[in-house]
Amino acid sequence: MRKLLLSLLFVLAAINAARAGYYHFISDDKYRAQVHNDFNKKMQLVGKNFFKITQTTPTVAEQEALEFLYAYMPLADVTDYTTDFYLSNVKSAFKAREEMPWGKAVPELLFRHFVLPIRVNNENLDNTRAVLYDELKKRIEGMSMTEAVLELNHWCHEHVTYQPSNARTLAPLACLKTAIGRCGEESTFAVAVLRTMGIPARQVYTPRWAHTDDNHAWVEAWADGKWHFLGACEPEPVLNLGWFNLPASRAMLMHTKAFGNYRGPEEVMLRTSNYTEINLIGNYAPTARIDFMVVDAAGKAVDKAQVEFKIYNYAEYYTAVNKFTDNRGRTFLTAGVGDMMVWASKNGAYGFAKASFGKDKNVTIRLTHNAKTMAKSMVGALDSVNIVPPVESAKLPEVTPQQAQANKARLVKEDSIRHAYEATFYKPTGDGLAEKYYKLARGNWKTIQQFVNNHPDKQERVLALLETLPVKDLHDMPLEILEDHFGAQSNQLSPRVEDEMIIAPYKQAFQVAFNQSLADSMRANPAVLVNWVKRNIRLNPDTKALRIAQTPMGVWRSRLTDTRSRDIFFVSMARSLGIESRKDAITGKVQYKRDGAWVDVDFDNASQQTAPTGVLKLTYQPASLLPADPKYYSHFSLSKIVDGRAQLLNFDEGDGNDNEGTTWANTFKNGYSLDAGTYLLVTGTRLANGGVLVTQRFFNIAPGKTTEVALKMRRPSGQLNVLGNFDSESRFLKDGQEVSILSQTGRGYYTLALLGIGEEPTNHALRDLAKARATLDEWGRPFVLLFPNEADLQRFKKENFGTLPANIILGIDTDGKIRQQVANAMKLANPSQMPVFIVADTFNRVVFCSQGYTIGMGEQLEKVAKMLETGK
């Protein structure tokens, strides 16, 4: 009896200890010891003063969880947020594990790496878990884990919908406040929501599509023993279904960054001190592996060579994955069955080769190029490359018509809830110069209005500060930041240097950071500030560490940073002292202005001076089926070779409206000044099947000289072929009446589009039509845009997509009859995948067809129009 009582007491004590947190968060002794050791190393690097708990003493488990987070978080997260903030989030994560019915079923590995971590992308961190927990818990009460994942995505759609924007990622609560986000923000938001409920979740990226110019992010969630995928804020009736199933089957790579030293079953692409990058392409598409060997000019294996796996996209070879060779000069990659350019470099030497996954088994890259060899010729030979993307091979889960209809009805209701919230945003009255900022600020408009109202006697300075802000900054800019910059003595008003976090005021503190004598000497000669930064700001010796930008105050307090945050800190400090400074948007160079001229900042040299420059002049001969004025990012790009790597020059891409962005004619036709050095010019002609006809050429810019380079684009061969037949007498509903396509278009060619309103592929396609409006209007042929029902037609607002071609005809494809006819004629594997565009004539011949997610739809239709006009 006594033994039984003692056993019961022991069990009760164990239960109470577990509830109190007197258990190990990390059960593996060896792994726990490694985490503790990594935590101590981080504290030695940063300083123990950045790990301070003032609220409450953590339990054993909470302390271990904190050590895990601190051991692997980037410098910015250590220096810019308090330990109490992280402890609060740890407690929230543990609370979800304790209270949610699936909490104990989530494996320790997955909870540690995909529930506990707060950071998802490059967003500002916030209190999403504490703010949303009770509301979300009530929403999914009584549901299974799979049901909860689906329901939480409906909740996300109720609050946030897609809208493109710049690359900075809004924090989850800021995204909630503004009700919109690009795919990276929607997926960050959805991951945060799922983790709040104790559900393992991760953001999945295809860094760039292989068959079209763009990228995409979505979510994988672990439920009932398996990982599933879903479109963030784009709920479907079942998991493993999204508009991107088909394009994902044509992708070359998908990856995610697992926080910390992750030891899961997936293929590891890169392991750093902050994250483990894992390869997920096998979840979506057929794959193949290639083994790579990197050798020097003499054929000797190169250890620790950086190997960049590049996907052609936006007219450049974009680095999707970085890897490093082992001591035998070897590495490998598993990817989709298509083509990549693979670039290897070390100590300024570099080489590259095309790799065809599914065909090549082994590829050797020789580092035969360097600054000396490339300087021998001002303009190198033109090289042509054919890039072939993977073919479509998606398998879709089954969805019954009843499920699809019920889900669509939910989406309409959720749209109405979100629209009701958006109706609380500022409504212009036509009174006041600041009104446009209130409207642009969306859910943050009261903050902007408060700032304006705080300074009725200094409206000129108020408006000048607001004018410096990108639109997205108006969505989440805190009042204290605006007031800090407004109240500072400096007239360098902009708070932003690049896409960094702006969460802590600094300008008024920095203006008195130095004694008067030193500050005056810095203003007189900003090189003094450069030297101060060199002497006083340490660089993180881990050059592979994740470079989330620290706030300037974080750098100031820690005196430890990376090169990116150092650059931001320098510009911020210079502006605080009244020194005009910037990080050049095109080249990324840090500069200050002295005597009316920009001076390049070089932290590695004692003297500061402007780099020698020359002039690049591109020549171009338009031809049929080629653009009259090639566009940067669409048809060509330039990269500077720096230490053996290609660094893209980030010219203005335009906004699709009045600002057309950088083109050959407006920037390079008459010459453009560039720093001296070696450059790579890439051009590409995207084909309808997603393939690309690429040219590439190296050239040099010499100081004080003009280099003339021919911008060569390859013409697609062949003529338009008849792909199938479509009955031009097919009938649709227009203004309540049944009409035939022929009766609306007249004789000749027309474009027919079957649209899925509110879906990202359709949104992209319509925006692309707007970009090509001038040419398509000149063509003069009609565009028949058909929607699946009256509700979707009513949701369609032309003004949301720019100015569409003039000859637009809107209608309803009653019962999906036209969609099914097109699917049968074109042998489409998935008739429900939208949008579908065809170009046909009234003799029932189809000469062009495109389905699903395709960037550049307007440009493709321009080519078709030209071929139909010229007959070739």
PDB file of C-alpha atoms in Angstrom, residues 249-471:
ATOM      1  CA  SER A 249       4.695  21.143 -61.150  1.00  0.00           C
ATOM      2  CA  ARG A 250       6.831  23.151 -63.617  1.00  0.00           C
ATOM      3  CA  ALA A 251       9.104  24.686 -60.973  1.00  0.00           C
ATOM      4  CA  MET A 252      12.801  24.006 -60.560  1.00  0.00           C
ATOM      5  CA  LEU A 253      13.065  24.587 -56.811  1.00  0.00           C
ATOM      6  CA  MET A 254      11.006  25.050 -53.657  1.00  0.00           C
ATOM      7  CA  HIS A 255      12.603  25.622 -50.303  1.00  0.00           C
ATOM      8  CA  THR A 256      11.990  26.727 -46.750  1.00  0.00           C
ATOM      9  CA  LYS A 257      14.231  27.962 -43.976  1.00  0.00           C
ATOM     10  CA  ALA A 258      13.855  25.883 -40.819  1.00  0.00           C
ATOM     11  CA  PHE A 259      14.895  27.885 -37.768  1.00  0.00           C
ATOM     12  CA  GLY A 260      18.104  26.650 -36.139  1.00  0.00           C
ATOM     13  CA  ASN A 261      20.012  23.430 -36.635  1.00  0.00           C
ATOM     14  CA  TYR A 262      17.190  21.299 -38.021  1.00  0.00           C
ATOM     15  CA  ARG A 263      17.653  17.547 -38.272  1.00  0.00           C
ATOM     16  CA  GLY A 264      14.607  16.479 -40.232  1.00  0.00           C
ATOM     17  CA  PRO A 265      14.267  14.001 -43.107  1.00  0.00           C
ATOM     18  CA  GLU A 266      14.367  16.542 -45.981  1.00  0.00           C
ATOM     19  CA  GLU A 267      17.361  17.243 -48.233  1.00  0.00           C
ATOM     20  CA  VAL A 268      19.486  20.035 -46.775  1.00  0.00           C
ATOM     21  CA  MET A 269      20.597  22.666 -49.263  1.00  0.00           C
ATOM     22  CA  LEU A 270      22.398  24.988 -46.859  1.00  0.00           C
ATOM     23  CA  ARG A 271      23.082  24.960 -43.142  1.00  0.00           C
ATOM     24  CA  THR A 272      23.998  28.245 -41.457  1.00  0.00           C
ATOM     25  CA  SER A 273      24.305  29.541 -37.909  1.00  0.00           C
ATOM     26  CA  ASN A 274      20.687  30.758 -38.089  1.00  0.00           C
ATOM     27  CA  TYR A 275      18.719  28.331 -40.236  1.00  0.00           C
ATOM     28  CA  THR A 276      18.699  25.107 -42.189  1.00  0.00           C
ATOM     29  CA  GLU A 277      17.522  25.546 -45.767  1.00  0.00           C
ATOM     30  CA  ILE A 278      15.696  22.430 -46.911  1.00  0.00           C
ATOM     31  CA  ASN A 279      14.617  21.326 -50.367  1.00  0.00           C
ATOM     32  CA  LEU A 280      10.897  20.674 -50.879  1.00  0.00           C
ATOM     33  CA  ILE A 281      10.684  20.428 -54.676  1.00  0.00           C
ATOM     34  CA  GLY A 282       9.906  16.710 -54.454  1.00  0.00           C
ATOM     35  CA  ASN A 283       6.561  17.519 -52.832  1.00  0.00           C
ATOM     36  CA  TYR A 284       5.373  19.251 -56.007  1.00  0.00           C
ATOM     37  CA  ALA A 285       7.157  18.049 -59.147  1.00  0.00           C
ATOM     38  CA  PRO A 286       9.232  15.252 -60.661  1.00  0.00           C
ATOM     39  CA  THR A 287      12.892  15.725 -59.763  1.00  0.00           C
ATOM     40  CA  ALA A 288      16.379  14.692 -60.758  1.00  0.00           C
ATOM     41  CA  ARG A 289      19.793  15.022 -59.130  1.00  0.00           C
ATOM     42  CA  ILE A 290      23.028  16.328 -60.611  1.00  0.00           C
ATOM     43  CA  ASP A 291      26.434  16.022 -58.966  1.00  0.00           C
ATOM     44  CA  PHE A 292      28.739  18.992 -59.512  1.00  0.00           C
ATOM     45  CA  MET A 293      32.501  19.263 -59.480  1.00  0.00           C
ATOM     46  CA  VAL A 294      34.283  22.620 -59.251  1.00  0.00           C
ATOM     47  CA  VAL A 295      37.900  22.801 -60.392  1.00  0.00           C
ATOM     48  CA  ASP A 296      40.354  25.646 -60.934  1.00  0.00           C
ATOM     49  CA  ALA A 297      41.993  26.570 -64.237  1.00  0.00           C
ATOM     50  CA  ALA A 298      44.551  23.807 -63.709  1.00  0.00           C
ATOM     51  CA  GLY A 299      41.873  21.176 -63.073  1.00  0.00           C
ATOM     52  CA  LYS A 300      42.411  20.956 -59.304  1.00  0.00           C
ATOM     53  CA  ALA A 301      39.366  20.521 -57.041  1.00  0.00           C
ATOM     54  CA  VAL A 302      38.299  23.723 -55.272  1.00  0.00           C
ATOM     55  CA  ASP A 303      37.279  23.504 -51.626  1.00  0.00           C
ATOM     56  CA  LYS A 304      34.580  25.861 -50.262  1.00  0.00           C
ATOM     57  CA  ALA A 305      33.745  27.303 -53.672  1.00  0.00           C
ATOM     58  CA  GLN A 306      30.415  29.102 -53.657  1.00  0.00           C
ATOM     59  CA  VAL A 307      27.998  27.483 -56.099  1.00  0.00           C
ATOM     60  CA  GLU A 308      24.958  29.511 -57.174  1.00  0.00           C
ATOM     61  CA  PHE A 309      22.068  27.717 -58.833  1.00  0.00           C
ATOM     62  CA  LYS A 310      20.435  30.248 -61.133  1.00  0.00           C
ATOM     63  CA  ILE A 311      16.997  30.262 -62.731  1.00  0.00           C
ATOM     64  CA  TYR A 312      16.389  32.498 -65.746  1.00  0.00           C
ATOM     65  CA  ASN A 313      13.731  34.963 -64.630  1.00  0.00           C
ATOM     66  CA  TYR A 314      13.069  38.679 -65.204  1.00  0.00           C
ATOM     67  CA  ALA A 315      15.814  38.628 -67.865  1.00  0.00           C
ATOM     68  CA  GLU A 316      18.552  37.667 -65.416  1.00  0.00           C
ATOM     69  CA  TYR A 317      20.085  34.514 -64.037  1.00  0.00           C
ATOM     70  CA  TYR A 318      18.609  34.700 -60.551  1.00  0.00           C
ATOM     71  CA  THR A 319      20.380  32.872 -57.732  1.00  0.00           C
ATOM     72  CA  ALA A 320      17.774  30.571 -56.216  1.00  0.00           C
ATOM     73  CA  VAL A 321      20.109  28.524 -54.011  1.00  0.00           C
ATOM     74  CA  ASN A 322      23.642  28.927 -52.670  1.00  0.00           C
ATOM     75  CA  LYS A 323      25.766  25.913 -51.793  1.00  0.00           C
ATOM     76  CA  PHE A 324      29.447  25.338 -51.068  1.00  0.00           C
ATOM     77  CA  THR A 325      31.752  22.565 -52.253  1.00  0.00           C
ATOM     78  CA  ASP A 326      33.355  20.083 -49.897  1.00  0.00           C
ATOM     79  CA  ASN A 327      37.096  19.420 -49.682  1.00  0.00           C
ATOM     80  CA  ARG A 328      36.858  17.337 -52.865  1.00  0.00           C
ATOM     81  CA  GLY A 329      35.288  20.221 -54.794  1.00  0.00           C
ATOM     82  CA  ARG A 330      31.899  18.512 -54.913  1.00  0.00           C
ATOM     83  CA  THR A 331      28.284  19.380 -54.230  1.00  0.00           C
ATOM     84  CA  PHE A 332      24.910  18.301 -55.577  1.00  0.00           C
ATOM     85  CA  LEU A 333      21.346  19.476 -56.038  1.00  0.00           C
ATOM     86  CA  THR A 334      17.974  17.858 -56.595  1.00  0.00           C
ATOM     87  CA  ALA A 335      15.701  20.020 -58.750  1.00  0.00           C
ATOM     88  CA  GLY A 336      12.797  19.976 -61.180  1.00  0.00           C
ATOM     89  CA  VAL A 337      13.400  18.433 -64.590  1.00  0.00           C
ATOM     90  CA  GLY A 338      14.529  21.512 -66.514  1.00  0.00           C
ATOM     91  CA  ASP A 339      17.482  23.831 -67.128  1.00  0.00           C
ATOM     92  CA  MET A 340      19.497  26.078 -64.817  1.00  0.00           C
ATOM     93  CA  MET A 341      22.666  28.105 -65.096  1.00  0.00           C
ATOM     94  CA  VAL A 342      25.131  27.108 -62.385  1.00  0.00           C
ATOM     95  CA  TRP A 343      27.782  29.660 -61.382  1.00  0.00           C
ATOM     96  CA  ALA A 344      30.759  28.837 -59.154  1.00  0.00           C
ATOM     97  CA  SER A 345      33.291  31.247 -57.674  1.00  0.00           C
ATOM     98  CA  LYS A 346      36.091  31.597 -55.158  1.00  0.00           C
ATOM     99  CA  ASN A 347      38.580  34.404 -54.494  1.00  0.00           C
ATOM    100  CA  GLY A 348      37.520  36.316 -57.605  1.00  0.00           C
ATOM    101  CA  ALA A 349      37.821  33.367 -60.008  1.00  0.00           C
ATOM    102  CA  TYR A 350      34.604  32.064 -61.535  1.00  0.00           C
ATOM    103  CA  GLY A 351      33.035  29.805 -64.117  1.00  0.00           C
ATOM    104  CA  PHE A 352      29.575  28.655 -65.137  1.00  0.00           C
ATOM    105  CA  ALA A 353      27.719  25.980 -67.062  1.00  0.00           C
ATOM    106  CA  LYS A 354      24.165  25.121 -68.047  1.00  0.00           C
ATOM    107  CA  ALA A 355      22.796  22.120 -66.183  1.00  0.00           C
ATOM    108  CA  SER A 356      19.871  20.108 -67.535  1.00  0.00           C
ATOM    109  CA  PHE A 357      18.249  18.186 -64.696  1.00  0.00           C
ATOM    110  CA  GLY A 358      16.882  14.889 -65.902  1.00  0.00           C
ATOM    111  CA  LYS A 359      19.531  14.705 -68.631  1.00  0.00           C
ATOM    112  CA  ASP A 360      22.869  15.530 -67.011  1.00  0.00           C
ATOM    113  CA  LYS A 361      24.179  13.341 -64.214  1.00  0.00           C
ATOM    114  CA  ASN A 362      27.499  15.075 -63.598  1.00  0.00           C
ATOM    115  CA  VAL A 363      28.609  18.620 -64.427  1.00  0.00           C
ATOM    116  CA  THR A 364      32.101  20.078 -63.988  1.00  0.00           C
ATOM    117  CA  ILE A 365      32.564  23.837 -63.663  1.00  0.00           C
ATOM    118  CA  ARG A 366      36.006  25.343 -64.284  1.00  0.00           C
ATOM    119  CA  LEU A 367      36.975  28.628 -62.660  1.00  0.00           C
ATOM    120  CA  THR A 368      38.715  29.997 -65.748  1.00  0.00           C
ATOM    121  CA  HIS A 369      37.433  33.598 -65.519  1.00  0.00           C
ATOM    122  CA  ASN A 370      38.859  36.367 -63.358  1.00  0.00           C
ATOM    123  CA  ALA A 371      39.363  40.119 -63.532  1.00  0.00           C
ATOM    124  CA  LYS A 372      42.652  39.752 -65.403  1.00  0.00           C
ATOM    125  CA  THR A 373      41.419  37.350 -68.086  1.00  0.00           C
ATOM    126  CA  MET A 374      38.165  39.279 -68.608  1.00  0.00           C
ATOM    127  CA  ALA A 375      40.005  42.588 -69.053  1.00  0.00           C
ATOM    128  CA  LYS A 376      41.690  41.329 -72.228  1.00  0.00           C
ATOM    129  CA  SER A 377      38.633  42.122 -74.364  1.00  0.00           C
ATOM    130  CA  MET A 378      36.410  45.198 -74.103  1.00  0.00           C
ATOM    131  CA  VAL A 379      33.443  43.300 -75.561  1.00  0.00           C
ATOM    132  CA  GLY A 380      33.327  39.529 -75.396  1.00  0.00           C
ATOM    133  CA  ALA A 381      31.726  37.049 -77.754  1.00  0.00           C
ATOM    134  CA  LEU A 382      27.967  36.626 -77.867  1.00  0.00           C
ATOM    135  CA  ASP A 383      26.843  33.316 -76.411  1.00  0.00           C
ATOM    136  CA  SER A 384      23.413  31.788 -77.033  1.00  0.00           C
ATOM    137  CA  VAL A 385      21.663  29.478 -74.594  1.00  0.00           C
ATOM    138  CA  ASN A 386      18.293  27.716 -74.822  1.00  0.00           C
ATOM    139  CA  ILE A 387      16.576  27.395 -71.451  1.00  0.00           C
ATOM    140  CA  VAL A 388      13.901  24.711 -71.191  1.00  0.00           C
ATOM    141  CA  PRO A 389      11.595  24.637 -68.140  1.00  0.00           C
ATOM    142  CA  PRO A 390       9.971  21.482 -66.722  1.00  0.00           C
ATOM    143  CA  VAL A 391       6.759  20.287 -68.298  1.00  0.00           C
ATOM    144  CA  GLU A 392       3.438  20.366 -66.471  1.00  0.00           C
ATOM    145  CA  SER A 393       2.698  17.274 -64.389  1.00  0.00           C
ATOM    146  CA  ALA A 394       0.364  18.220 -61.533  1.00  0.00           C
ATOM    147  CA  LYS A 395      -1.936  15.773 -59.770  1.00  0.00           C
ATOM    148  CA  LEU A 396      -4.943  17.469 -58.196  1.00  0.00           C
ATOM    149  CA  PRO A 397      -6.907  16.248 -55.181  1.00  0.00           C
ATOM    150  CA  GLU A 398     -10.561  15.460 -55.737  1.00  0.00           C
ATOM    151  CA  VAL A 399     -13.095  18.171 -54.962  1.00  0.00           C
ATOM    152  CA  THR A 400     -16.790  17.521 -55.384  1.00  0.00           C
ATOM    153  CA  PRO A 401     -18.995  20.154 -57.055  1.00  0.00           C
ATOM    154  CA  GLN A 402     -20.782  20.594 -53.740  1.00  0.00           C
ATOM    155  CA  GLN A 403     -17.503  21.282 -51.924  1.00  0.00           C
ATOM    156  CA  ALA A 404     -16.413  23.749 -54.588  1.00  0.00           C
ATOM    157  CA  GLN A 405     -19.731  25.599 -54.507  1.00  0.00           C
ATOM    158  CA  ALA A 406     -19.822  25.774 -50.717  1.00  0.00           C
ATOM    159  CA  ASN A 407     -16.261  27.070 -50.630  1.00  0.00           C
ATOM    160  CA  LYS A 408     -17.004  29.730 -53.233  1.00  0.00           C
ATOM    161  CA  ALA A 409     -19.996  30.902 -51.198  1.00  0.00           C
ATOM    162  CA  ARG A 410     -17.776  31.204 -48.150  1.00  0.00           C
ATOM    163  CA  LEU A 411     -15.243  33.264 -50.085  1.00  0.00           C
ATOM    164  CA  VAL A 412     -17.932  35.728 -51.137  1.00  0.00           C
ATOM    165  CA  LYS A 413     -19.094  36.100 -47.544  1.00  0.00           C
ATOM    166  CA  GLU A 414     -15.526  36.525 -46.304  1.00  0.00           C
ATOM    167  CA  ASP A 415     -14.913  39.167 -48.960  1.00  0.00           C
ATOM    168  CA  SER A 416     -17.918  41.081 -47.667  1.00  0.00           C
ATOM    169  CA  ILE A 417     -16.578  40.954 -44.091  1.00  0.00           C
ATOM    170  CA  ARG A 418     -13.203  42.270 -45.221  1.00  0.00           C
ATOM    171  CA  HIS A 419     -14.840  44.949 -47.362  1.00  0.00           C
ATOM    172  CA  ALA A 420     -16.874  46.078 -44.363  1.00  0.00           C
ATOM    173  CA  TYR A 421     -13.628  46.566 -42.464  1.00  0.00           C
ATOM    174  CA  GLU A 422     -12.055  48.405 -45.398  1.00  0.00           C
ATOM    175  CA  ALA A 423     -15.073  50.703 -45.413  1.00  0.00           C
ATOM    176  CA  THR A 424     -13.776  52.102 -42.107  1.00  0.00           C
ATOM    177  CA  PHE A 425     -10.681  53.444 -43.875  1.00  0.00           C
ATOM    178  CA  TYR A 426     -10.397  57.141 -44.636  1.00  0.00           C
ATOM    179  CA  LYS A 427     -12.802  58.545 -47.210  1.00  0.00           C
ATOM    180  CA  PRO A 428     -11.444  61.659 -48.947  1.00  0.00           C
ATOM    181  CA  THR A 429     -13.505  64.831 -48.664  1.00  0.00           C
ATOM    182  CA  GLY A 430     -11.419  66.910 -51.050  1.00  0.00           C
ATOM    183  CA  ASP A 431     -10.187  69.118 -48.240  1.00  0.00           C
ATOM    184  CA  GLY A 432      -6.498  69.176 -47.376  1.00  0.00           C
ATOM    185  CA  LEU A 433      -3.157  68.321 -48.979  1.00  0.00           C
ATOM    186  CA  ALA A 434      -2.586  65.375 -46.618  1.00  0.00           C
ATOM    187  CA  GLU A 435      -5.716  63.493 -47.685  1.00  0.00           C
ATOM    188  CA  LYS A 436      -3.927  61.372 -50.238  1.00  0.00           C
ATOM    189  CA  TYR A 437      -1.676  60.005 -47.481  1.00  0.00           C
ATOM    190  CA  TYR A 438      -4.656  59.096 -45.292  1.00  0.00           C
ATOM    191  CA  LYS A 439      -6.187  57.170 -48.172  1.00  0.00           C
ATOM    192  CA  LEU A 440      -2.943  55.372 -49.015  1.00  0.00           C
ATOM    193  CA  ALA A 441      -2.368  54.485 -45.350  1.00  0.00           C
ATOM    194  CA  ARG A 442      -5.448  52.208 -45.275  1.00  0.00           C
ATOM    195  CA  GLY A 443      -5.875  50.877 -41.714  1.00  0.00           C
ATOM    196  CA  ASN A 444      -3.036  53.069 -40.432  1.00  0.00           C
ATOM    197  CA  TRP A 445      -4.702  56.308 -41.529  1.00  0.00           C
ATOM    198  CA  LYS A 446      -5.444  57.539 -38.027  1.00  0.00           C
ATOM    199  CA  THR A 447      -1.730  57.421 -37.198  1.00  0.00           C
ATOM    200  CA  ILE A 448      -0.886  59.521 -40.235  1.00  0.00           C
ATOM    201  CA  GLN A 449      -3.726  61.922 -39.495  1.00  0.00           C
ATOM    202  CA  GLN A 450      -2.587  62.294 -35.892  1.00  0.00           C
ATOM    203  CA  PHE A 451       0.910  63.161 -37.090  1.00  0.00           C
ATOM    204  CA  VAL A 452      -0.437  65.810 -39.462  1.00  0.00           C
ATOM    205  CA  ASN A 453      -2.727  67.269 -36.806  1.00  0.00           C
ATOM    206  CA  ASN A 454       0.109  67.458 -34.288  1.00  0.00           C
ATOM    207  CA  HIS A 455       1.845  70.159 -36.358  1.00  0.00           C
ATOM    208  CA  PRO A 456      -0.695  72.588 -37.849  1.00  0.00           C
ATOM    209  CA  ASP A 457       1.898  75.352 -38.057  1.00  0.00           C
ATOM    210  CA  LYS A 458       4.539  73.275 -39.869  1.00  0.00           C
ATOM    211  CA  GLN A 459       2.574  71.533 -42.596  1.00  0.00           C
ATOM    212  CA  GLU A 460       5.279  72.008 -45.215  1.00  0.00           C
ATOM    213  CA  ARG A 461       7.745  69.918 -43.205  1.00  0.00           C
ATOM    214  CA  VAL A 462       5.035  67.359 -42.373  1.00  0.00           C
ATOM    215  CA  LEU A 463       4.154  66.858 -46.033  1.00  0.00           C
ATOM    216  CA  ALA A 464       7.800  66.795 -47.082  1.00  0.00           C
ATOM    217  CA  LEU A 465       8.441  63.938 -44.636  1.00  0.00           C
ATOM    218  CA  LEU A 466       5.380  61.980 -45.764  1.00  0.00           C
ATOM    219  CA  GLU A 467       6.423  62.419 -49.386  1.00  0.00           C
ATOM    220  CA  THR A 468       9.649  60.479 -48.680  1.00  0.00           C
ATOM    221  CA  LEU A 469       7.710  57.371 -47.618  1.00  0.00           C
ATOM    222  CA  PRO A 470       6.905  54.477 -49.952  1.00  0.00           C
ATOM    223  CA  VAL A 471       3.209  53.595 -49.870  1.00  0.00           C
TER     224      VAL A 471
END
